[in-house]
């Protein structure tokens, strides 16, 4: 690989205090623009990987660099989307979208342009003055995504962002996420429980095993982007979903 | 019949019924006992006859209530911010806050008179003492009940302490703050009246409603005493109404309590 990796895990071990080893010998390089899904049984440490990248907790041993720096130093390159939309209920959509920039210290006049762009990307232009309680689950998630996009991050961390949504909304948002990615080329780490979602979105899937958390197998997904509804109906897509599901079952049964 | 009309007619009907019962009881009293329960029109006449002293007293009590309530809001908010910082601070200070609430006002009043003198000073302090506890308890509860996911979001984005407090915890605590404020708003005029009754003075400003009540009862001006009670109630409604409007302005757009679908 000629480009230097944007995220590099080398033999990373993580344990909290004297607790059990959460991650054991995790090694991988992420190239800029990679869309990596982390999938595996609960306790496999997929969320821990996100926390380490976010610099919220140090590695116990091994090394982790983000864009050639420590996670702590690279914190400004990151944005997050959680399973809950985590909107501030007392702020309207427009102000909610600006919160991430506000916390990063971007002055108010400079926030407006990024807010407008992000809302346009998630197709919520015109809903700026609505309050979160007036939105559907899918719309709230879009606002949450827009908030992360205002930062134009190099790395986007998504922790089961669409897990609480119904199937149809989830599929729509998956397609929108890929559309937006065409315009803002982040490197993505995506934690999910849905194999279909992981295959549809990613170019790399890490199937993880638990106790201790390890990357059991990496699966490459070579379908070209942009992916659409037609991708979901194709034979190779279904085959890959079955293969990853089989891998996941084998991991969960051990 | 429309909901709106019913909402208007029902309380009106209750009121008419109660006034009716009032007149009936009065009618049933023997002539020498009628002084015990003046009729609404007699109370109204007493209100008019004593309008000068009553309005002066109302003004003074309002002053005491507003100042005591105001100080309670500001100081309780500051203390709640400190209390919300840690469990240890709460554990060390809560018992003493309870004592503040349990202190019997009628015992404290003469001490306050000794310390700061009878009149407005004492009235403000007594009102403050009565309003303070519900405010500080509710606001503290609000400040420590912030949605954990939102706190996590702020930590992920490396929010500093100032941002976490004023962009997250304080606005999230507003519904709790207003719960305390509603209780305190009803207590404030009563507190000022009790303060005035126990530590008031006619010196200087002529005293408030509590002091006026002492005068009327010593002069056996019973309708005027009822009028004093009525004025205090109106004052309470004004306070409560003011807080309800403030609460509506701050919460109605986003808080679920203003959007319940039950009937």
Short mmCIF file of C-alpha atoms in Angstrom, two decimals:
data_model
loop_
_atom_site.label_atom_id
_atom_site.label_comp_id
_atom_site.label_asym_id
_atom_site.label_seq_id
_atom_site.Cartn_x
_atom_site.Cartn_y
_atom_site.Cartn_z
CA UNK A 1 0.00 0.00 0.00
CA UNK A 2 1.50 3.28 -1.08
CA UNK A 3 -0.67 5.68 0.91
CA UNK A 4 0.11 5.67 4.64
CA UNK A 5 -2.70 4.16 6.70
CA UNK A 6 -5.01 6.61 8.43
CA UNK A 7 -5.63 4.21 11.29
CA UNK A 8 -3.01 1.66 12.29
CA UNK A 9 -3.54 -0.93 15.03
CA UNK A 10 -0.40 -2.92 15.89
CA UNK A 11 -0.83 -5.78 18.37
CA UNK A 12 -3.28 -3.76 20.40
CA UNK A 13 -4.27 -5.25 23.75
CA UNK A 14 -6.89 -3.58 25.90
CA UNK A 15 -8.06 -4.33 29.40
CA UNK A 16 -9.84 -2.04 31.79
CA UNK A 17 -7.99 -2.01 35.11
CA UNK A 18 -7.53 -5.56 36.35
CA UNK A 19 -10.54 -6.75 34.37
CA UNK A 20 -10.46 -9.41 31.65
CA UNK A 21 -8.68 -8.76 28.36
CA UNK A 22 -11.23 -7.00 26.15
CA UNK A 23 -9.11 -6.84 23.01
CA UNK A 24 -6.22 -9.17 22.31
CA UNK A 25 -3.62 -8.69 19.57
CA UNK A 26 -5.66 -6.55 17.24
CA UNK A 27 -3.73 -5.69 14.08
CA UNK A 28 -4.96 -3.85 11.02
CA UNK A 29 -4.30 -0.84 8.80
CA UNK A 30 -7.15 1.27 7.50
CA UNK A 31 -6.51 3.12 4.25
CA UNK A 32 -8.10 6.54 3.74
CA UNK A 33 -11.63 6.03 2.43
CA UNK A 34 -12.05 2.52 3.83
CA UNK A 35 -15.52 1.62 5.06
CA UNK A 36 -14.90 -0.96 7.77
CA UNK A 37 -17.75 -2.74 9.51
CA UNK A 38 -17.17 -4.44 12.84
CA UNK A 39 -19.48 -7.33 13.51
CA UNK A 40 -19.45 -10.00 16.17
CA UNK A 41 -21.06 -11.32 19.33
CA UNK A 42 -21.55 -9.02 22.29
CA UNK A 43 -18.36 -8.68 24.30
CA UNK A 44 -16.12 -8.98 21.24
CA UNK A 45 -14.82 -5.46 21.81
CA UNK A 46 -16.20 -3.76 18.70
CA UNK A 47 -17.31 -0.70 20.63
CA UNK A 48 -13.98 -0.73 22.47
CA UNK A 49 -12.19 -0.36 19.14
CA UNK A 50 -14.23 2.78 18.51
CA UNK A 51 -13.43 4.10 21.98
CA UNK A 52 -9.72 3.54 21.43
CA UNK A 53 -9.80 5.32 18.08
CA UNK A 54 -11.69 8.17 19.72
CA UNK A 55 -8.91 8.42 22.29
CA UNK A 56 -11.34 8.02 25.17
CA UNK A 57 -9.20 5.30 26.69
CA UNK A 58 -5.54 4.37 26.17
CA UNK A 59 -4.35 1.05 24.74
CA UNK A 60 -2.92 -1.32 27.36
CA UNK A 61 -0.13 -2.51 25.07
CA UNK A 62 0.70 -2.38 21.39
CA UNK A 63 0.37 0.80 19.39
CA UNK A 64 -2.40 2.77 17.76
CA UNK A 65 -1.85 5.74 15.48
CA UNK A 66 -4.43 7.95 13.82
CA UNK A 67 -3.17 9.86 10.82
CA UNK A 68 0.36 9.31 12.13
CA UNK A 69 -0.43 10.77 15.56
CA UNK A 70 -1.72 9.54 18.89
CA UNK A 71 -5.51 9.21 19.14
CA UNK A 72 -5.46 12.00 21.72
CA UNK A 73 -3.74 14.37 19.28
CA UNK A 74 -5.96 13.38 16.37
CA UNK A 75 -9.26 13.86 18.22
CA UNK A 76 -10.22 16.82 16.03
CA UNK A 77 -10.32 14.59 12.93
CA UNK A 78 -13.17 12.49 14.31
CA UNK A 79 -16.94 12.62 14.41
CA UNK A 80 -19.39 10.20 16.03
CA UNK A 81 -22.86 8.83 15.51
CA UNK A 82 -24.42 6.68 18.24
CA UNK A 83 -27.30 4.25 18.34
CA UNK A 84 -29.40 6.88 20.09
CA UNK A 85 -29.83 10.09 18.10
CA UNK A 86 -28.63 11.98 21.24
CA UNK A 87 -30.25 15.25 20.21
CA UNK A 88 -30.70 18.03 22.72
CA UNK A 89 -34.49 18.20 23.06
CA UNK A 90 -34.51 21.93 23.87
CA UNK A 91 -32.73 22.89 20.65
CA UNK A 92 -34.33 22.95 17.24
CA UNK A 93 -32.87 20.93 14.37
CA UNK A 94 -30.66 23.77 13.16
CA UNK A 95 -29.10 24.36 16.55
CA UNK A 96 -28.71 20.63 17.20
CA UNK A 97 -26.77 20.25 13.97
CA UNK A 98 -24.41 23.01 15.09
CA UNK A 99 -23.68 21.47 18.50
CA UNK A 100 -20.63 19.46 17.42
CA UNK A 101 -19.03 22.55 15.86
CA UNK A 102 -19.98 24.59 18.91
CA UNK A 103 -18.18 22.13 21.18
CA UNK A 104 -15.13 22.32 18.91
CA UNK A 105 -15.16 26.09 19.34
CA UNK A 106 -16.28 27.12 15.83
CA UNK A 107 -17.75 30.64 16.14
CA UNK A 108 -21.46 31.06 15.40
CA UNK A 109 -21.27 32.86 12.02
CA UNK A 110 -18.92 30.21 10.65
CA UNK A 111 -21.24 27.37 11.74
CA UNK A 112 -24.16 28.35 9.53
CA UNK A 113 -22.68 27.33 6.19
CA UNK A 114 -21.66 23.88 7.42
CA UNK A 115 -25.09 23.46 9.00
CA UNK A 116 -26.85 24.22 5.73
CA UNK A 117 -24.60 21.87 3.77
CA UNK A 118 -25.05 19.04 6.25
CA UNK A 119 -28.83 19.41 6.35
CA UNK A 120 -28.88 19.37 2.58
CA UNK A 121 -26.83 16.16 2.56
CA UNK A 122 -29.29 14.40 4.87
CA UNK A 123 -32.27 15.92 3.02
CA UNK A 124 -33.66 17.87 5.93
CA UNK A 125 -33.44 21.34 4.42
CA UNK A 126 -36.43 23.34 5.61
CA UNK A 127 -36.80 21.47 8.88
CA UNK A 128 -34.33 23.64 10.77
CA UNK A 129 -36.88 25.11 13.15
CA UNK A 130 -38.51 21.78 14.06
CA UNK A 131 -37.83 20.34 17.51
CA UNK A 132 -36.62 16.75 17.98
CA UNK A 133 -39.93 15.61 19.46
CA UNK A 134 -41.63 16.51 16.17
CA UNK A 135 -39.38 14.18 14.16
CA UNK A 136 -39.63 10.48 13.32
CA UNK A 137 -36.90 8.04 14.42
CA UNK A 138 -35.34 8.12 10.95
CA UNK A 139 -35.35 11.91 10.81
CA UNK A 140 -33.74 12.16 14.25
CA UNK A 141 -30.99 9.85 13.05
CA UNK A 142 -30.49 12.07 10.00
CA UNK A 143 -30.09 15.09 12.26
CA UNK A 144 -27.59 13.14 14.33
CA UNK A 145 -25.67 12.25 11.17
CA UNK A 146 -25.82 15.85 9.94
CA UNK A 147 -24.34 17.01 13.24
CA UNK A 148 -21.32 14.72 12.67
CA UNK A 149 -21.00 15.78 9.02
CA UNK A 150 -20.68 19.49 9.87
CA UNK A 151 -17.19 18.67 11.13
CA UNK A 152 -16.18 17.25 7.74
CA UNK A 153 -14.26 14.59 9.68
CA UNK A 154 -11.47 12.46 8.28
CA UNK A 155 -12.79 9.56 10.32
CA UNK A 156 -16.42 8.83 11.08
CA UNK A 157 -17.26 6.42 13.91
CA UNK A 158 -20.75 4.95 13.87
CA UNK A 159 -21.87 2.73 16.73
CA UNK A 160 -24.96 0.81 15.58
CA UNK A 161 -26.50 4.01 14.27
CA UNK A 162 -29.51 2.42 12.61
CA UNK A 163 -30.04 -0.43 15.07
CA UNK A 164 -33.23 0.98 16.53
CA UNK A 165 -34.90 1.73 13.19
CA UNK A 166 -37.30 -0.38 11.15
CA UNK A 167 -35.96 -2.32 8.16
CA UNK A 168 -37.21 0.05 5.46
CA UNK A 169 -35.85 3.19 7.13
CA UNK A 170 -32.58 1.44 7.76
CA UNK A 171 -32.16 0.48 4.10
CA UNK A 172 -32.97 4.02 2.98
CA UNK A 173 -30.47 5.48 5.40
CA UNK A 174 -27.82 2.98 4.30
CA UNK A 175 -28.19 4.19 0.73
CA UNK A 176 -28.12 7.82 1.82
CA UNK A 177 -25.02 7.21 3.89
CA UNK A 178 -23.19 5.85 0.84
CA UNK A 179 -24.43 8.78 -1.28
CA UNK A 180 -23.07 11.25 1.23
CA UNK A 181 -19.81 9.35 1.41
CA UNK A 182 -19.35 10.03 -2.31
CA UNK A 183 -19.24 13.74 -1.41
CA UNK A 184 -17.34 13.64 1.89
CA UNK A 185 -14.72 10.95 1.72
CA UNK A 186 -14.31 9.87 5.33
CA UNK A 187 -12.78 6.68 6.57
CA UNK A 188 -15.58 4.87 8.31
CA UNK A 189 -15.79 2.50 11.25
CA UNK A 190 -19.25 1.07 11.55
CA UNK A 191 -20.40 -1.21 14.37
CA UNK A 192 -23.48 -3.24 13.51
CA UNK A 193 -25.37 -6.42 14.30
CA UNK A 194 -26.79 -6.68 10.81
CA UNK A 195 -24.79 -8.76 8.34
CA UNK A 196 -26.84 -7.45 5.41
CA UNK A 197 -26.08 -3.88 6.40
CA UNK A 198 -22.38 -4.60 6.82
CA UNK A 199 -22.13 -6.23 3.39
CA UNK A 200 -24.11 -3.47 1.70
CA UNK A 201 -22.05 -0.64 3.15
CA UNK A 202 -18.49 -1.81 3.60
CA UNK A 203 -15.47 -2.61 1.55
CA UNK A 204 -14.03 -4.49 4.55
CA UNK A 205 -15.81 -6.45 7.25
CA UNK A 206 -14.06 -7.54 10.43
CA UNK A 207 -15.80 -10.54 11.90
CA UNK A 208 -14.84 -10.53 15.55
CA UNK A 209 -14.83 -13.21 18.25
CA UNK A 210 -15.31 -12.66 21.96
CA UNK A 211 -13.44 -13.51 25.19
CA UNK A 212 -10.95 -12.14 24.44
CA UNK A 213 -11.97 -9.85 21.58
CA UNK A 214 -10.07 -10.63 18.40
CA UNK A 215 -10.49 -10.02 14.71
CA UNK A 216 -11.43 -13.54 13.70
CA UNK A 217 -11.55 -12.97 9.97
CA UNK A 218 -11.53 -10.10 7.54
CA UNK A 219 -13.93 -10.27 4.60
CA UNK A 220 -13.34 -8.08 1.53
CA UNK A 221 -16.42 -6.73 -0.21
CA UNK A 222 -15.54 -5.92 -3.79
CA UNK A 223 -18.86 -4.68 -5.19
CA UNK A 224 -18.22 -1.32 -6.81
CA UNK A 225 -19.64 1.85 -5.34
CA UNK A 226 -22.13 3.42 -5.78
CA UNK A 227 -24.23 0.56 -4.48
CA UNK A 228 -27.96 0.66 -4.92
CA UNK A 229 -31.11 -1.36 -4.46
CA UNK A 230 -29.91 -3.46 -7.42
CA UNK A 231 -26.84 -4.47 -5.40
CA UNK A 232 -29.15 -5.84 -2.70
CA UNK A 233 -30.96 -8.00 -5.24
CA UNK A 234 -27.81 -9.38 -6.85
CA UNK A 235 -26.66 -12.96 -6.46
CA UNK A 236 -23.09 -12.20 -5.27
CA UNK A 237 -24.50 -9.94 -2.56
CA UNK A 238 -26.70 -12.73 -1.21
CA UNK A 239 -23.85 -15.21 -1.36
CA UNK A 240 -21.61 -12.90 0.61
CA UNK A 241 -24.31 -12.24 3.21
CA UNK A 242 -24.66 -16.00 3.67
CA UNK A 243 -20.92 -16.44 3.94
CA UNK A 244 -20.51 -13.73 6.56
CA UNK A 245 -23.53 -15.06 8.45
CA UNK A 246 -21.91 -18.51 8.47
CA UNK A 247 -18.66 -17.02 9.77
CA UNK A 248 -20.55 -15.16 12.46
CA UNK A 249 -22.38 -18.30 13.55
CA UNK A 250 -19.12 -20.21 13.77
CA UNK A 251 -17.68 -17.48 15.97
CA UNK A 252 -20.73 -17.31 18.19
CA UNK A 253 -20.84 -21.06 18.76
CA UNK A 254 -17.28 -21.25 20.08
CA UNK B 1 -70.46 20.96 24.15
CA UNK B 2 -66.95 21.97 23.16
CA UNK B 3 -64.02 21.22 25.45
CA UNK B 4 -63.06 24.85 25.63
CA UNK B 5 -66.51 25.99 26.72
CA UNK B 6 -66.65 23.22 29.30
CA UNK B 7 -63.24 24.21 30.64
CA UNK B 8 -64.64 27.68 31.20
CA UNK B 9 -68.10 26.75 32.49
CA UNK B 10 -67.12 24.05 34.97
CA UNK B 11 -64.96 26.18 37.29
CA UNK B 12 -67.48 29.01 36.95
CA UNK B 13 -70.24 26.62 38.04
CA UNK B 14 -68.17 25.42 41.01
CA UNK B 15 -67.62 29.04 42.04
CA UNK B 16 -71.30 29.95 41.82
CA UNK B 17 -72.18 26.84 43.83
CA UNK B 18 -69.67 27.67 46.58
CA UNK B 19 -70.85 31.28 46.88
CA UNK B 20 -74.41 29.94 47.08
CA UNK B 21 -73.48 27.60 49.93
CA UNK B 22 -71.68 30.51 51.58
CA UNK B 23 -74.80 32.71 51.56
CA UNK B 24 -76.92 29.77 52.73
CA UNK B 25 -74.70 29.13 55.77
CA UNK B 26 -74.67 32.79 56.59
CA UNK B 27 -78.47 32.87 56.28
CA UNK B 28 -78.70 29.95 58.68
CA UNK B 29 -76.61 31.66 61.37
CA UNK B 30 -78.45 33.32 64.23
CA UNK B 31 -78.31 37.12 64.24
CA UNK B 32 -75.65 37.39 66.99
CA UNK B 33 -73.38 34.87 65.23
CA UNK B 34 -73.52 36.46 61.76
CA UNK B 35 -70.26 38.36 62.41
CA UNK B 36 -68.39 35.04 62.17
CA UNK B 37 -68.93 34.79 58.43
CA UNK B 38 -69.20 38.03 56.49
CA UNK B 39 -70.77 37.74 53.03
CA UNK B 40 -68.73 38.33 49.86
CA UNK B 41 -70.40 41.70 49.37
CA UNK B 42 -69.46 42.76 52.92
CA UNK B 43 -65.87 41.64 52.27
CA UNK B 44 -65.89 43.61 49.04
CA UNK B 45 -67.19 46.67 50.93
CA UNK B 46 -64.43 46.22 53.55
CA UNK B 47 -61.89 45.99 50.76
CA UNK B 48 -63.11 49.26 49.33
CA UNK B 49 -63.27 50.95 52.75
CA UNK B 50 -59.72 49.90 53.64
CA UNK B 51 -58.30 50.21 50.15
CA UNK B 52 -55.65 52.69 51.17
CA UNK B 53 -54.09 50.67 53.99
CA UNK B 54 -54.60 47.38 52.15
CA UNK B 55 -52.94 48.54 48.96
CA UNK B 56 -50.00 49.93 50.92
CA UNK B 57 -49.74 46.63 52.84
CA UNK B 58 -50.03 44.63 49.60
CA UNK B 59 -47.25 46.65 48.05
CA UNK B 60 -44.99 46.03 51.06
CA UNK B 61 -45.75 42.31 51.17
CA UNK B 62 -45.19 42.05 47.42
CA UNK B 63 -41.85 43.76 47.87
CA UNK B 64 -40.87 41.27 50.59
CA UNK B 65 -42.13 38.30 48.59
CA UNK B 66 -40.39 39.34 45.36
CA UNK B 67 -37.07 40.04 47.10
CA UNK B 68 -37.13 36.87 49.21
CA UNK B 69 -38.21 34.77 46.22
CA UNK B 70 -35.63 36.42 43.97
CA UNK B 71 -32.76 35.85 46.37
CA UNK B 72 -33.92 32.26 46.86
CA UNK B 73 -33.93 31.62 43.10
CA UNK B 74 -30.48 33.09 42.51
CA UNK B 75 -28.77 31.60 45.54
CA UNK B 76 -30.43 28.19 45.24
CA UNK B 77 -29.32 28.01 41.62
CA UNK B 78 -25.74 28.76 42.52
CA UNK B 79 -25.79 26.26 45.36
CA UNK B 80 -27.43 23.63 43.14
CA UNK B 81 -24.58 24.04 40.64
CA UNK B 82 -22.10 23.41 43.46
CA UNK B 83 -24.12 20.49 44.86
CA UNK B 84 -24.31 18.89 41.42
CA UNK B 85 -20.52 18.67 41.22
CA UNK B 86 -20.15 15.59 43.40
CA UNK B 87 -21.84 13.07 45.67
CA UNK B 88 -19.44 14.03 48.45
CA UNK B 89 -20.48 17.66 48.40
CA UNK B 90 -24.15 16.63 48.41
CA UNK B 91 -23.64 14.21 51.28
CA UNK B 92 -21.85 16.85 53.34
CA UNK B 93 -24.37 19.65 52.77
CA UNK B 94 -27.79 17.99 52.45
CA UNK B 95 -28.41 17.40 56.17
CA UNK B 96 -27.90 21.09 56.86
CA UNK B 97 -30.21 22.07 54.05
CA UNK B 98 -32.84 19.88 55.67
CA UNK B 99 -32.32 21.74 58.92
CA UNK B 100 -32.85 24.99 57.07
CA UNK B 101 -36.20 23.66 55.91
CA UNK B 102 -37.20 22.27 59.29
CA UNK B 103 -36.46 25.43 61.24
CA UNK B 104 -39.74 26.67 62.68
CA UNK B 105 -40.33 30.17 61.36
CA UNK B 106 -42.14 31.40 64.47
CA UNK B 107 -39.07 30.56 66.56
CA UNK B 108 -36.64 32.04 64.06
CA UNK B 109 -38.64 35.25 63.66
CA UNK B 110 -37.74 36.88 67.00
CA UNK B 111 -34.09 35.94 66.47
CA UNK B 112 -34.16 37.60 63.06
CA UNK B 113 -35.78 40.67 64.58
CA UNK B 114 -32.89 40.76 67.00
CA UNK B 115 -30.33 40.38 64.24
CA UNK B 116 -31.63 42.48 61.36
CA UNK B 117 -34.54 44.35 62.88
CA UNK B 118 -38.27 44.01 62.39
CA UNK B 119 -39.78 44.84 59.02
CA UNK B 120 -38.67 44.29 55.43
CA UNK B 121 -35.27 42.73 56.25
CA UNK B 122 -36.80 40.01 58.39
CA UNK B 123 -39.67 39.46 55.95
CA UNK B 124 -37.25 38.96 53.05
CA UNK B 125 -35.16 36.48 55.02
CA UNK B 126 -38.19 34.47 56.14
CA UNK B 127 -39.58 34.36 52.59
CA UNK B 128 -36.15 33.28 51.40
CA UNK B 129 -36.02 30.47 53.98
CA UNK B 130 -39.43 29.17 52.96
CA UNK B 131 -38.76 29.27 49.20
CA UNK B 132 -35.18 28.06 49.24
CA UNK B 133 -35.52 24.35 49.95
CA UNK B 134 -37.87 23.24 47.15
CA UNK B 135 -35.82 25.28 44.70
CA UNK B 136 -32.42 23.91 45.64
CA UNK B 137 -33.60 20.30 45.88
CA UNK B 138 -35.39 20.30 42.53
CA UNK B 139 -32.69 22.18 40.65
CA UNK B 140 -29.96 19.91 42.03
CA UNK B 141 -31.97 16.86 41.06
CA UNK B 142 -32.33 18.27 37.56
CA UNK B 143 -28.63 19.03 37.24
CA UNK B 144 -27.63 15.48 38.16
CA UNK B 145 -30.31 13.76 36.06
CA UNK B 146 -28.88 14.65 32.64
CA UNK B 147 -29.39 11.96 30.01
CA UNK B 148 -26.23 9.79 30.12
CA UNK B 149 -26.11 9.49 26.35
CA UNK B 150 -25.96 13.25 26.02
CA UNK B 151 -23.20 13.47 28.61
CA UNK B 152 -21.30 10.81 26.65
CA UNK B 153 -21.76 12.83 23.46
CA UNK B 154 -20.30 15.92 25.12
CA UNK B 155 -17.36 13.90 26.49
CA UNK B 156 -16.69 12.38 23.05
CA UNK B 157 -16.46 15.86 21.58
CA UNK B 158 -14.15 16.92 24.42
CA UNK B 159 -16.57 19.48 25.81
CA UNK B 160 -15.02 21.46 28.63
CA UNK B 161 -16.65 21.78 32.03
CA UNK B 162 -18.21 25.14 31.16
CA UNK B 163 -19.78 23.77 27.97
CA UNK B 164 -21.06 20.66 29.72
CA UNK B 165 -22.65 22.77 32.45
CA UNK B 166 -24.24 25.57 30.47
CA UNK B 167 -24.97 23.94 27.14
CA UNK B 168 -26.12 20.62 28.59
CA UNK B 169 -26.81 20.28 32.30
CA UNK B 170 -28.49 23.62 32.93
CA UNK B 171 -30.97 23.47 30.05
CA UNK B 172 -31.66 19.80 30.81
CA UNK B 173 -32.44 20.80 34.41
CA UNK B 174 -35.00 23.45 33.43
CA UNK B 175 -38.10 21.25 33.82
CA UNK B 176 -36.97 20.35 37.35
CA UNK B 177 -36.08 23.96 38.08
CA UNK B 178 -39.59 25.03 37.10
CA UNK B 179 -41.13 22.37 39.34
CA UNK B 180 -39.27 23.95 42.24
CA UNK B 181 -40.16 27.42 41.02
CA UNK B 182 -43.88 26.60 40.94
CA UNK B 183 -43.80 25.39 44.53
CA UNK B 184 -41.72 28.36 45.66
CA UNK B 185 -43.95 30.86 43.84
CA UNK B 186 -47.00 29.71 45.80
CA UNK B 187 -44.99 29.76 49.04
CA UNK B 188 -43.47 33.22 48.52
CA UNK B 189 -46.54 35.40 49.31
CA UNK B 190 -47.45 33.13 52.23
CA UNK B 191 -43.86 33.34 53.46
CA UNK B 192 -43.89 37.12 53.22
CA UNK B 193 -47.21 37.25 55.07
CA UNK B 194 -46.04 34.92 57.82
CA UNK B 195 -42.80 36.88 58.04
CA UNK B 196 -44.70 40.07 58.34
CA UNK B 197 -47.04 38.58 60.94
CA UNK B 198 -44.19 37.30 63.10
CA UNK B 199 -41.46 39.86 62.42
CA UNK B 200 -43.23 42.74 60.74
CA UNK B 201 -43.24 46.34 61.78
CA UNK B 202 -45.38 49.38 61.07
CA UNK B 203 -42.33 51.56 61.37
CA UNK B 204 -41.18 53.21 58.15
CA UNK B 205 -43.26 51.67 55.39
CA UNK B 206 -46.32 50.89 57.48
CA UNK B 207 -46.03 47.11 57.37
CA UNK B 208 -47.43 44.45 55.10
CA UNK B 209 -50.50 42.25 54.95
CA UNK B 210 -49.46 40.15 57.96
CA UNK B 211 -49.11 43.22 60.10
CA UNK B 212 -52.40 44.56 58.72
CA UNK B 213 -54.03 41.26 59.75
CA UNK B 214 -52.85 41.78 63.32
CA UNK B 215 -54.34 45.27 63.36
CA UNK B 216 -57.70 44.17 61.90
CA UNK B 217 -58.06 41.24 64.26
CA UNK B 218 -57.27 43.41 67.28
CA UNK B 219 -59.90 45.90 66.08
CA UNK B 220 -62.37 43.03 65.42
CA UNK B 221 -62.67 44.19 61.80
CA UNK B 222 -63.56 40.71 60.55
CA UNK B 223 -64.68 41.58 57.02
CA UNK B 224 -61.39 43.44 56.58
CA UNK B 225 -59.54 40.35 57.82
CA UNK B 226 -61.31 38.27 55.17
CA UNK B 227 -60.41 40.93 52.62
CA UNK B 228 -56.76 40.62 53.67
CA UNK B 229 -56.92 36.88 53.12
CA UNK B 230 -58.49 37.41 49.70
CA UNK B 231 -55.78 39.88 48.68
CA UNK B 232 -53.10 37.37 49.75
CA UNK B 233 -54.74 34.71 47.59
CA UNK B 234 -54.77 37.07 44.60
CA UNK B 235 -51.09 37.78 45.21
CA UNK B 236 -50.44 34.03 45.24
CA UNK B 237 -52.27 33.65 41.93
CA UNK B 238 -50.22 36.44 40.40
CA UNK B 239 -46.98 34.75 41.49
CA UNK B 240 -48.09 31.30 40.36
CA UNK B 241 -49.43 32.73 37.10
CA UNK B 242 -46.17 34.55 36.42
CA UNK B 243 -44.16 31.38 36.91
CA UNK B 244 -46.55 29.39 34.72
CA UNK B 245 -46.07 31.90 31.92
CA UNK B 246 -42.28 31.76 32.31
CA UNK B 247 -42.40 27.99 32.36
CA UNK B 248 -44.57 27.94 29.26
CA UNK B 249 -42.21 30.27 27.44
CA UNK B 250 -39.16 28.15 28.27
CA UNK B 251 -40.53 24.64 27.95
CA UNK B 252 -43.63 24.52 25.76
CA UNK B 253 -41.75 24.17 22.49
CA UNK B 254 -39.77 21.10 23.44
CA UNK B 255 -40.77 19.48 26.71
CA UNK B 256 -43.12 16.50 26.77
CA UNK B 257 -45.05 17.82 29.77
CA UNK B 258 -46.69 20.31 27.41
CA UNK B 259 -47.56 17.70 24.83
CA UNK B 260 -49.32 14.93 26.67
CA UNK B 261 -52.08 13.33 24.68
CA UNK B 262 -54.14 12.13 27.66
CA UNK B 263 -57.48 13.78 28.37
#
